[in-house]
Amino acid sequence: GGCVCLACCQVYPETTRHLLDHPFCGADCLQAYRVQRFQGAARKELFRLEKGVCVLCKLDAHALFSEVERLPTPFLRRQRLKKVGRWKDQQVERLAADPKEGDFWQADHITPVAEGGGECDLNNYRTLCTPCHAVETERLHRRLAQKKQMAHAKGSGDIRTLFAQAKKRK
């Protein structure tokens, strides 16, 4: 008899199951399962690989967070964040008041969840600084709105065609 790994569906020895004390054939499958199911695990693994550096603009968001967090006053934090020049004023105020690493960089889905990228492995994740993530999210929202608009318009005619046909009839 054997056990079936929850991640790769391969059969592995029952003795291994008892040694590992989890329903996976090894550490790689355990990690892959966690990344697919838990956003925090994906973020942690992505940090291990990319160290909090934005893949688009190359800002080292983790280093910036560490630096800002160590500054003793919100005023000094605000000055440092404004020097970077990537955050909007209200974001600067929030980051200066209470800096949290999760506000400096995001584990972004390359193929967005709304477009089929949910429950993915690390190959569909990338590190983005929060400002780049906001730009990408805005692009996604525009794409989704356009797609919705096109779906509503499907089957309807172009009004210019109707006017052209009416003109020909005269």
Short mmCIF file of N, CA and C in Angstrom, two decimals:
data_model
loop_
_atom_site.label_atom_id
_atom_site.label_comp_id
_atom_site.label_asym_id
_atom_site.label_seq_id
_atom_site.Cartn_x
_atom_site.Cartn_y
_atom_site.Cartn_z
N GLY A 1 0.82 -1.19 0.00
CA GLY A 1 0.00 0.00 0.00
C GLY A 1 0.86 1.25 0.00
N GLY A 2 0.25 2.29 -0.39
CA GLY A 2 0.93 3.57 -0.41
C GLY A 2 -0.04 4.72 -0.20
N CYS A 3 0.51 5.90 -0.16
CA CYS A 3 -0.29 7.11 0.00
C CYS A 3 -0.21 7.92 -1.29
N VAL A 4 -1.22 8.72 -1.54
CA VAL A 4 -1.22 9.59 -2.71
C VAL A 4 -0.93 11.02 -2.26
N CYS A 5 0.08 11.62 -2.85
CA CYS A 5 0.47 13.00 -2.52
C CYS A 5 -0.64 13.96 -2.93
N LEU A 6 -1.01 14.87 -2.05
CA LEU A 6 -2.07 15.83 -2.33
C LEU A 6 -1.69 16.85 -3.41
N ALA A 7 -0.41 17.03 -3.63
CA ALA A 7 0.03 18.03 -4.62
C ALA A 7 0.26 17.43 -5.99
N CYS A 8 1.06 16.38 -6.08
CA CYS A 8 1.44 15.83 -7.39
C CYS A 8 0.67 14.57 -7.77
N CYS A 9 -0.11 14.03 -6.82
CA CYS A 9 -0.94 12.83 -7.03
C CYS A 9 -0.12 11.56 -7.29
N GLN A 10 1.16 11.58 -6.97
CA GLN A 10 2.00 10.39 -7.09
C GLN A 10 1.85 9.53 -5.83
N VAL A 11 1.97 8.22 -6.02
CA VAL A 11 1.92 7.31 -4.88
C VAL A 11 3.31 7.26 -4.24
N TYR A 12 3.33 7.31 -2.92
CA TYR A 12 4.60 7.22 -2.20
C TYR A 12 4.40 6.30 -1.00
N PRO A 13 5.49 5.75 -0.46
CA PRO A 13 5.38 4.75 0.62
C PRO A 13 4.72 5.31 1.89
N GLU A 14 3.94 4.47 2.51
CA GLU A 14 3.25 4.85 3.74
C GLU A 14 4.25 5.19 4.85
N THR A 15 5.41 4.53 4.83
CA THR A 15 6.44 4.83 5.84
C THR A 15 6.91 6.28 5.72
N THR A 16 6.99 6.77 4.48
CA THR A 16 7.37 8.17 4.25
C THR A 16 6.32 9.10 4.85
N ARG A 17 5.06 8.74 4.68
CA ARG A 17 3.94 9.55 5.22
C ARG A 17 4.09 9.71 6.73
N HIS A 18 4.43 8.62 7.41
CA HIS A 18 4.59 8.68 8.87
C HIS A 18 5.82 9.48 9.27
N LEU A 19 6.89 9.39 8.49
CA LEU A 19 8.11 10.15 8.79
C LEU A 19 7.89 11.65 8.60
N LEU A 20 7.21 12.02 7.51
CA LEU A 20 7.02 13.44 7.19
C LEU A 20 5.91 14.09 8.01
N ASP A 21 4.96 13.31 8.42
CA ASP A 21 3.82 13.79 9.20
C ASP A 21 2.98 14.83 8.45
N HIS A 22 2.89 14.64 7.12
CA HIS A 22 1.98 15.44 6.30
C HIS A 22 1.65 14.63 5.05
N PRO A 23 0.54 14.94 4.39
CA PRO A 23 0.09 14.13 3.24
C PRO A 23 0.73 14.49 1.89
N PHE A 24 2.03 14.75 1.90
CA PHE A 24 2.75 15.10 0.67
C PHE A 24 3.98 14.21 0.56
N CYS A 25 4.44 13.97 -0.68
CA CYS A 25 5.58 13.07 -0.87
C CYS A 25 6.92 13.71 -0.50
N GLY A 26 6.95 15.01 -0.33
CA GLY A 26 8.19 15.67 0.04
C GLY A 26 7.99 17.16 0.28
N ALA A 27 9.08 17.82 0.62
CA ALA A 27 9.04 19.24 0.96
C ALA A 27 8.61 20.10 -0.23
N ASP A 28 9.03 19.75 -1.45
CA ASP A 28 8.65 20.54 -2.63
C ASP A 28 7.14 20.54 -2.84
N CYS A 29 6.53 19.37 -2.69
CA CYS A 29 5.07 19.29 -2.87
C CYS A 29 4.33 20.01 -1.75
N LEU A 30 4.84 19.91 -0.54
CA LEU A 30 4.23 20.64 0.58
C LEU A 30 4.26 22.14 0.31
N GLN A 31 5.42 22.65 -0.13
CA GLN A 31 5.56 24.08 -0.41
C GLN A 31 4.67 24.50 -1.58
N ALA A 32 4.62 23.69 -2.63
CA ALA A 32 3.77 24.01 -3.78
C ALA A 32 2.30 24.09 -3.37
N TYR A 33 1.87 23.19 -2.53
CA TYR A 33 0.49 23.18 -2.04
C TYR A 33 0.21 24.45 -1.24
N ARG A 34 1.11 24.80 -0.36
CA ARG A 34 0.92 26.01 0.46
C ARG A 34 0.83 27.26 -0.41
N VAL A 35 1.72 27.36 -1.39
CA VAL A 35 1.73 28.52 -2.29
C VAL A 35 0.41 28.63 -3.03
N GLN A 36 -0.12 27.51 -3.50
CA GLN A 36 -1.37 27.52 -4.25
C GLN A 36 -2.57 27.87 -3.37
N ARG A 37 -2.52 27.51 -2.12
CA ARG A 37 -3.70 27.66 -1.26
C ARG A 37 -3.68 28.87 -0.32
N PHE A 38 -2.49 29.35 0.01
CA PHE A 38 -2.40 30.39 1.03
C PHE A 38 -1.56 31.56 0.52
N GLN A 39 -2.17 32.73 0.42
CA GLN A 39 -1.50 33.92 -0.09
C GLN A 39 -0.23 34.24 0.72
N GLY A 40 -0.29 34.09 2.03
CA GLY A 40 0.86 34.39 2.88
C GLY A 40 2.06 33.50 2.55
N ALA A 41 1.79 32.24 2.25
CA ALA A 41 2.87 31.32 1.89
C ALA A 41 3.49 31.73 0.56
N ALA A 42 2.66 32.15 -0.38
CA ALA A 42 3.16 32.60 -1.68
C ALA A 42 4.04 33.83 -1.50
N ARG A 43 3.58 34.77 -0.70
CA ARG A 43 4.35 35.99 -0.46
C ARG A 43 5.71 35.67 0.18
N LYS A 44 5.69 34.78 1.15
CA LYS A 44 6.92 34.40 1.85
C LYS A 44 7.91 33.73 0.89
N GLU A 45 7.41 32.83 0.05
CA GLU A 45 8.27 32.13 -0.90
C GLU A 45 8.77 33.09 -1.99
N LEU A 46 7.90 33.99 -2.43
CA LEU A 46 8.29 34.98 -3.42
C LEU A 46 9.39 35.89 -2.86
N PHE A 47 9.27 36.25 -1.59
CA PHE A 47 10.31 37.08 -0.97
C PHE A 47 11.65 36.34 -0.95
N ARG A 48 11.59 35.05 -0.67
CA ARG A 48 12.82 34.25 -0.65
C ARG A 48 13.51 34.31 -2.02
N LEU A 49 12.71 34.34 -3.08
CA LEU A 49 13.26 34.34 -4.44
C LEU A 49 13.66 35.74 -4.93
N GLU A 50 12.79 36.73 -4.69
CA GLU A 50 12.99 38.05 -5.31
C GLU A 50 13.37 39.15 -4.32
N LYS A 51 13.38 38.84 -3.05
CA LYS A 51 13.86 39.75 -1.98
C LYS A 51 13.13 41.08 -1.89
N GLY A 52 11.88 41.15 -2.37
CA GLY A 52 11.11 42.39 -2.25
C GLY A 52 11.49 43.46 -3.25
N VAL A 53 12.14 43.07 -4.36
CA VAL A 53 12.54 44.02 -5.40
C VAL A 53 11.50 43.97 -6.52
N CYS A 54 10.96 45.12 -6.88
CA CYS A 54 9.94 45.21 -7.92
C CYS A 54 10.53 44.78 -9.26
N VAL A 55 9.85 43.85 -9.93
CA VAL A 55 10.36 43.36 -11.22
C VAL A 55 10.15 44.38 -12.34
N LEU A 56 9.28 45.37 -12.16
CA LEU A 56 9.04 46.36 -13.21
C LEU A 56 9.98 47.56 -13.09
N CYS A 57 10.02 48.20 -11.94
CA CYS A 57 10.82 49.43 -11.80
C CYS A 57 12.13 49.22 -11.05
N LYS A 58 12.33 48.01 -10.53
CA LYS A 58 13.57 47.63 -9.81
C LYS A 58 13.74 48.30 -8.44
N LEU A 59 12.69 48.94 -7.92
CA LEU A 59 12.75 49.52 -6.57
C LEU A 59 12.91 48.39 -5.56
N ASP A 60 13.88 48.50 -4.67
CA ASP A 60 14.03 47.53 -3.59
C ASP A 60 13.08 47.95 -2.48
N ALA A 61 11.85 47.49 -2.58
CA ALA A 61 10.79 47.90 -1.66
C ALA A 61 11.04 47.37 -0.25
N HIS A 62 11.66 46.21 -0.13
CA HIS A 62 11.98 45.68 1.19
C HIS A 62 13.02 46.56 1.89
N ALA A 63 14.06 46.94 1.16
CA ALA A 63 15.09 47.81 1.74
C ALA A 63 14.50 49.16 2.12
N LEU A 64 13.61 49.69 1.27
CA LEU A 64 12.96 50.96 1.59
C LEU A 64 12.12 50.83 2.85
N PHE A 65 11.35 49.75 2.96
CA PHE A 65 10.56 49.51 4.17
C PHE A 65 11.47 49.47 5.39
N SER A 66 12.54 48.70 5.31
CA SER A 66 13.47 48.57 6.45
C SER A 66 14.03 49.93 6.86
N GLU A 67 14.37 50.72 5.87
CA GLU A 67 14.92 52.05 6.14
C GLU A 67 13.86 52.95 6.78
N VAL A 68 12.68 52.99 6.20
CA VAL A 68 11.60 53.85 6.70
C VAL A 68 11.18 53.43 8.10
N GLU A 69 11.10 52.13 8.33
CA GLU A 69 10.68 51.61 9.64
C GLU A 69 11.64 52.05 10.75
N ARG A 70 12.92 52.15 10.42
CA ARG A 70 13.93 52.54 11.42
C ARG A 70 13.94 54.03 11.74
N LEU A 71 13.36 54.84 10.85
CA LEU A 71 13.36 56.28 11.10
C LEU A 71 12.47 56.58 12.30
N PRO A 72 12.93 57.47 13.19
CA PRO A 72 12.25 57.65 14.48
C PRO A 72 10.93 58.44 14.45
N THR A 73 10.70 59.25 13.43
CA THR A 73 9.48 60.08 13.44
C THR A 73 8.73 59.99 12.12
N PRO A 74 7.42 60.19 12.16
CA PRO A 74 6.64 60.23 10.91
C PRO A 74 7.14 61.31 9.95
N PHE A 75 7.62 62.43 10.47
CA PHE A 75 8.14 63.49 9.62
C PHE A 75 9.31 62.99 8.78
N LEU A 76 10.28 62.32 9.42
CA LEU A 76 11.44 61.80 8.70
C LEU A 76 11.04 60.70 7.71
N ARG A 77 10.08 59.87 8.11
CA ARG A 77 9.58 58.82 7.22
C ARG A 77 8.94 59.45 5.98
N ARG A 78 8.13 60.48 6.22
CA ARG A 78 7.44 61.18 5.13
C ARG A 78 8.46 61.76 4.15
N GLN A 79 9.50 62.39 4.69
CA GLN A 79 10.54 62.99 3.85
C GLN A 79 11.22 61.93 2.98
N ARG A 80 11.53 60.78 3.59
CA ARG A 80 12.21 59.71 2.85
C ARG A 80 11.30 59.16 1.74
N LEU A 81 10.03 58.96 2.04
CA LEU A 81 9.09 58.43 1.05
C LEU A 81 8.86 59.42 -0.09
N LYS A 82 8.80 60.71 0.23
CA LYS A 82 8.62 61.72 -0.82
C LYS A 82 9.83 61.78 -1.73
N LYS A 83 10.99 61.52 -1.17
CA LYS A 83 12.22 61.51 -1.96
C LYS A 83 12.18 60.41 -3.03
N VAL A 84 11.56 59.29 -2.70
CA VAL A 84 11.41 58.20 -3.67
C VAL A 84 10.44 58.64 -4.77
N GLY A 85 9.39 59.37 -4.37
CA GLY A 85 8.47 59.97 -5.32
C GLY A 85 7.52 59.03 -6.04
N ARG A 86 7.27 57.88 -5.52
CA ARG A 86 6.41 56.91 -6.22
C ARG A 86 5.01 56.80 -5.61
N TRP A 87 4.85 57.23 -4.36
CA TRP A 87 3.57 57.06 -3.68
C TRP A 87 2.75 58.34 -3.72
N LYS A 88 1.42 58.18 -3.73
CA LYS A 88 0.52 59.32 -3.66
C LYS A 88 0.55 59.87 -2.24
N ASP A 89 0.15 61.13 -2.08
CA ASP A 89 0.24 61.80 -0.78
C ASP A 89 -0.46 61.03 0.34
N GLN A 90 -1.67 60.53 0.09
CA GLN A 90 -2.38 59.82 1.17
C GLN A 90 -1.67 58.52 1.54
N GLN A 91 -1.02 57.87 0.56
CA GLN A 91 -0.25 56.67 0.86
C GLN A 91 0.98 57.02 1.70
N VAL A 92 1.63 58.12 1.35
CA VAL A 92 2.81 58.57 2.11
C VAL A 92 2.42 58.80 3.56
N GLU A 93 1.29 59.44 3.79
CA GLU A 93 0.85 59.72 5.16
C GLU A 93 0.62 58.43 5.95
N ARG A 94 -0.03 57.47 5.30
CA ARG A 94 -0.31 56.19 5.99
C ARG A 94 0.99 55.43 6.26
N LEU A 95 1.89 55.37 5.26
CA LEU A 95 3.16 54.67 5.44
C LEU A 95 4.04 55.35 6.48
N ALA A 96 4.01 56.66 6.52
CA ALA A 96 4.82 57.40 7.50
C ALA A 96 4.29 57.19 8.91
N ALA A 97 2.98 57.12 9.05
CA ALA A 97 2.37 56.96 10.38
C ALA A 97 2.59 55.56 10.93
N ASP A 98 2.48 54.54 10.06
CA ASP A 98 2.55 53.15 10.54
C ASP A 98 3.09 52.24 9.43
N PRO A 99 4.41 52.25 9.21
CA PRO A 99 4.96 51.45 8.11
C PRO A 99 4.82 49.95 8.35
N LYS A 100 4.27 49.27 7.35
CA LYS A 100 4.14 47.81 7.36
C LYS A 100 4.68 47.30 6.04
N GLU A 101 5.45 46.24 6.08
CA GLU A 101 6.08 45.75 4.86
C GLU A 101 5.06 45.41 3.77
N GLY A 102 3.90 44.90 4.17
CA GLY A 102 2.86 44.55 3.21
C GLY A 102 2.33 45.74 2.43
N ASP A 103 2.63 46.95 2.88
CA ASP A 103 2.20 48.15 2.17
C ASP A 103 3.26 48.67 1.19
N PHE A 104 4.44 48.05 1.20
CA PHE A 104 5.54 48.51 0.34
C PHE A 104 5.69 47.68 -0.93
N TRP A 105 5.38 46.36 -0.86
CA TRP A 105 5.46 45.50 -2.04
C TRP A 105 4.36 44.46 -2.00
N GLN A 106 3.99 43.99 -3.20
CA GLN A 106 2.87 43.05 -3.35
C GLN A 106 3.33 41.80 -4.09
N ALA A 107 2.73 40.67 -3.73
CA ALA A 107 2.89 39.43 -4.49
C ALA A 107 1.79 39.46 -5.54
N ASP A 108 2.16 39.83 -6.75
CA ASP A 108 1.19 40.06 -7.83
C ASP A 108 1.04 38.82 -8.71
N HIS A 109 -0.21 38.52 -9.09
CA HIS A 109 -0.47 37.45 -10.04
C HIS A 109 -0.17 37.98 -11.45
N ILE A 110 0.70 37.33 -12.17
CA ILE A 110 1.02 37.73 -13.54
C ILE A 110 -0.23 37.60 -14.40
N THR A 111 -0.87 36.43 -14.35
CA THR A 111 -2.20 36.27 -14.92
C THR A 111 -3.16 36.50 -13.77
N PRO A 112 -3.91 37.60 -13.79
CA PRO A 112 -4.76 37.94 -12.65
C PRO A 112 -5.79 36.85 -12.33
N VAL A 113 -6.18 36.78 -11.08
CA VAL A 113 -7.19 35.82 -10.63
C VAL A 113 -8.46 35.99 -11.46
N ALA A 114 -8.84 37.23 -11.74
CA ALA A 114 -10.06 37.51 -12.50
C ALA A 114 -9.97 37.01 -13.94
N GLU A 115 -8.76 36.69 -14.40
CA GLU A 115 -8.57 36.20 -15.75
C GLU A 115 -8.05 34.76 -15.76
N GLY A 116 -8.28 34.05 -14.65
CA GLY A 116 -7.94 32.63 -14.58
C GLY A 116 -6.65 32.29 -13.87
N GLY A 117 -6.03 33.23 -13.19
CA GLY A 117 -4.73 32.98 -12.55
C GLY A 117 -4.79 32.58 -11.09
N GLY A 118 -5.95 32.17 -10.60
CA GLY A 118 -6.06 31.78 -9.19
C GLY A 118 -5.48 30.39 -8.95
N GLU A 119 -5.24 30.07 -7.70
CA GLU A 119 -4.68 28.78 -7.26
C GLU A 119 -3.54 28.33 -8.16
N CYS A 120 -2.56 29.20 -8.30
CA CYS A 120 -1.43 28.95 -9.19
C CYS A 120 -0.17 28.63 -8.38
N ASP A 121 0.87 28.23 -9.08
CA ASP A 121 2.15 28.04 -8.41
C ASP A 121 2.96 29.35 -8.51
N LEU A 122 4.18 29.31 -8.05
CA LEU A 122 5.00 30.54 -8.01
C LEU A 122 5.31 31.11 -9.38
N ASN A 123 5.17 30.31 -10.43
CA ASN A 123 5.45 30.81 -11.78
C ASN A 123 4.48 31.91 -12.20
N ASN A 124 3.35 32.03 -11.51
CA ASN A 124 2.39 33.08 -11.86
C ASN A 124 2.47 34.27 -10.88
N TYR A 125 3.49 34.32 -10.07
CA TYR A 125 3.67 35.43 -9.13
C TYR A 125 4.88 36.25 -9.51
N ARG A 126 4.82 37.53 -9.18
CA ARG A 126 5.96 38.42 -9.32
C ARG A 126 5.88 39.47 -8.22
N THR A 127 7.01 40.02 -7.86
CA THR A 127 7.06 41.09 -6.87
C THR A 127 6.86 42.43 -7.56
N LEU A 128 5.90 43.21 -7.06
CA LEU A 128 5.71 44.57 -7.53
C LEU A 128 5.70 45.51 -6.34
N CYS A 129 6.34 46.67 -6.48
CA CYS A 129 6.20 47.69 -5.44
C CYS A 129 4.73 48.13 -5.49
N THR A 130 4.25 48.68 -4.42
CA THR A 130 2.84 49.05 -4.35
C THR A 130 2.43 50.03 -5.45
N PRO A 131 3.23 51.04 -5.79
CA PRO A 131 2.83 51.93 -6.89
C PRO A 131 2.71 51.20 -8.24
N CYS A 132 3.66 50.31 -8.57
CA CYS A 132 3.55 49.55 -9.82
C CYS A 132 2.33 48.62 -9.77
N HIS A 133 2.06 48.05 -8.61
CA HIS A 133 0.90 47.18 -8.47
C HIS A 133 -0.39 47.97 -8.71
N ALA A 134 -0.43 49.20 -8.23
CA ALA A 134 -1.63 50.04 -8.43
C ALA A 134 -1.84 50.30 -9.93
N VAL A 135 -0.76 50.54 -10.67
CA VAL A 135 -0.85 50.78 -12.11
C VAL A 135 -1.36 49.51 -12.81
N GLU A 136 -0.79 48.36 -12.46
CA GLU A 136 -1.21 47.10 -13.07
C GLU A 136 -2.67 46.77 -12.74
N THR A 137 -3.09 47.07 -11.51
CA THR A 137 -4.48 46.83 -11.11
C THR A 137 -5.43 47.72 -11.89
N GLU A 138 -5.04 48.97 -12.10
CA GLU A 138 -5.86 49.89 -12.89
C GLU A 138 -5.99 49.39 -14.33
N ARG A 139 -4.90 48.88 -14.90
CA ARG A 139 -4.94 48.31 -16.26
C ARG A 139 -5.91 47.12 -16.31
N LEU A 140 -5.84 46.29 -15.29
CA LEU A 140 -6.74 45.14 -15.21
C LEU A 140 -8.19 45.59 -15.16
N HIS A 141 -8.48 46.57 -14.32
CA HIS A 141 -9.86 47.07 -14.20
C HIS A 141 -10.36 47.62 -15.53
N ARG A 142 -9.50 48.33 -16.26
CA ARG A 142 -9.90 48.85 -17.58
C ARG A 142 -10.18 47.70 -18.56
N ARG A 143 -9.30 46.68 -18.54
CA ARG A 143 -9.50 45.52 -19.42
C ARG A 143 -10.82 44.82 -19.11
N LEU A 144 -11.08 44.61 -17.82
CA LEU A 144 -12.31 43.92 -17.42
C LEU A 144 -13.55 44.74 -17.78
N ALA A 145 -13.47 46.06 -17.61
CA ALA A 145 -14.61 46.93 -17.96
C ALA A 145 -14.84 46.88 -19.46
N GLN A 146 -13.76 46.90 -20.24
CA GLN A 146 -13.89 46.86 -21.69
C GLN A 146 -14.48 45.51 -22.13
N LYS A 147 -14.04 44.44 -21.50
CA LYS A 147 -14.55 43.11 -21.81
C LYS A 147 -16.05 43.03 -21.50
N LYS A 148 -16.44 43.60 -20.38
CA LYS A 148 -17.85 43.61 -19.99
C LYS A 148 -18.67 44.43 -20.98
N GLN A 149 -18.13 45.56 -21.38
CA GLN A 149 -18.81 46.43 -22.34
C GLN A 149 -18.96 45.71 -23.68
N MET A 150 -17.93 45.02 -24.11
CA MET A 150 -18.00 44.27 -25.37
C MET A 150 -19.03 43.15 -25.29
N ALA A 151 -19.12 42.50 -24.13
CA ALA A 151 -20.11 41.43 -23.96
C ALA A 151 -21.53 41.98 -24.04
N HIS A 152 -21.76 43.16 -23.47
CA HIS A 152 -23.08 43.78 -23.53
C HIS A 152 -23.43 44.21 -24.95
N ALA A 153 -22.42 44.60 -25.71
CA ALA A 153 -22.65 45.10 -27.07
C ALA A 153 -22.74 43.98 -28.10
N LYS A 154 -22.38 42.76 -27.69
CA LYS A 154 -22.36 41.64 -28.63
C LYS A 154 -23.74 41.47 -29.28
N GLY A 155 -23.72 41.36 -30.58
CA GLY A 155 -24.97 41.16 -31.30
C GLY A 155 -25.69 42.44 -31.71
N SER A 156 -25.24 43.55 -31.19
CA SER A 156 -25.87 44.82 -31.57
C SER A 156 -25.09 45.42 -32.74
N GLY A 157 -25.77 46.20 -33.53
CA GLY A 157 -25.14 46.80 -34.71
C GLY A 157 -24.43 48.09 -34.38
N ASP A 158 -23.57 48.49 -35.28
CA ASP A 158 -22.87 49.75 -35.17
C ASP A 158 -23.82 50.86 -35.67
N ILE A 159 -24.02 51.87 -34.89
CA ILE A 159 -24.98 52.93 -35.22
C ILE A 159 -24.60 53.63 -36.52
N ARG A 160 -23.31 53.72 -36.82
CA ARG A 160 -22.88 54.35 -38.08
C ARG A 160 -23.39 53.57 -39.29
N THR A 161 -23.42 52.25 -39.15
CA THR A 161 -23.94 51.40 -40.23
C THR A 161 -25.42 51.69 -40.46
N LEU A 162 -26.16 51.84 -39.39
CA LEU A 162 -27.60 52.13 -39.51
C LEU A 162 -27.82 53.46 -40.23
N PHE A 163 -27.05 54.48 -39.90
CA PHE A 163 -27.20 55.79 -40.56
C PHE A 163 -26.80 55.71 -42.02
N ALA A 164 -25.75 54.95 -42.32
CA ALA A 164 -25.31 54.79 -43.71
C ALA A 164 -26.37 54.10 -44.53
N GLN A 165 -27.00 53.08 -43.95
CA GLN A 165 -28.06 52.36 -44.67
C GLN A 165 -29.28 53.27 -44.89
N ALA A 166 -29.63 54.06 -43.92
CA ALA A 166 -30.77 54.99 -44.04
C ALA A 166 -30.49 56.02 -45.12
N LYS A 167 -29.26 56.48 -45.21
CA LYS A 167 -28.86 57.49 -46.19
C LYS A 167 -28.99 56.92 -47.62
N LYS A 168 -28.59 55.64 -47.77
CA LYS A 168 -28.65 54.98 -49.08
C LYS A 168 -30.10 54.84 -49.55
N ARG A 169 -30.99 54.62 -48.61
CA ARG A 169 -32.41 54.41 -48.95
C ARG A 169 -33.05 55.70 -49.47
N LYS A 170 -32.55 56.82 -49.08
CA LYS A 170 -33.16 58.12 -49.47
C LYS A 170 -32.93 58.41 -50.87
#
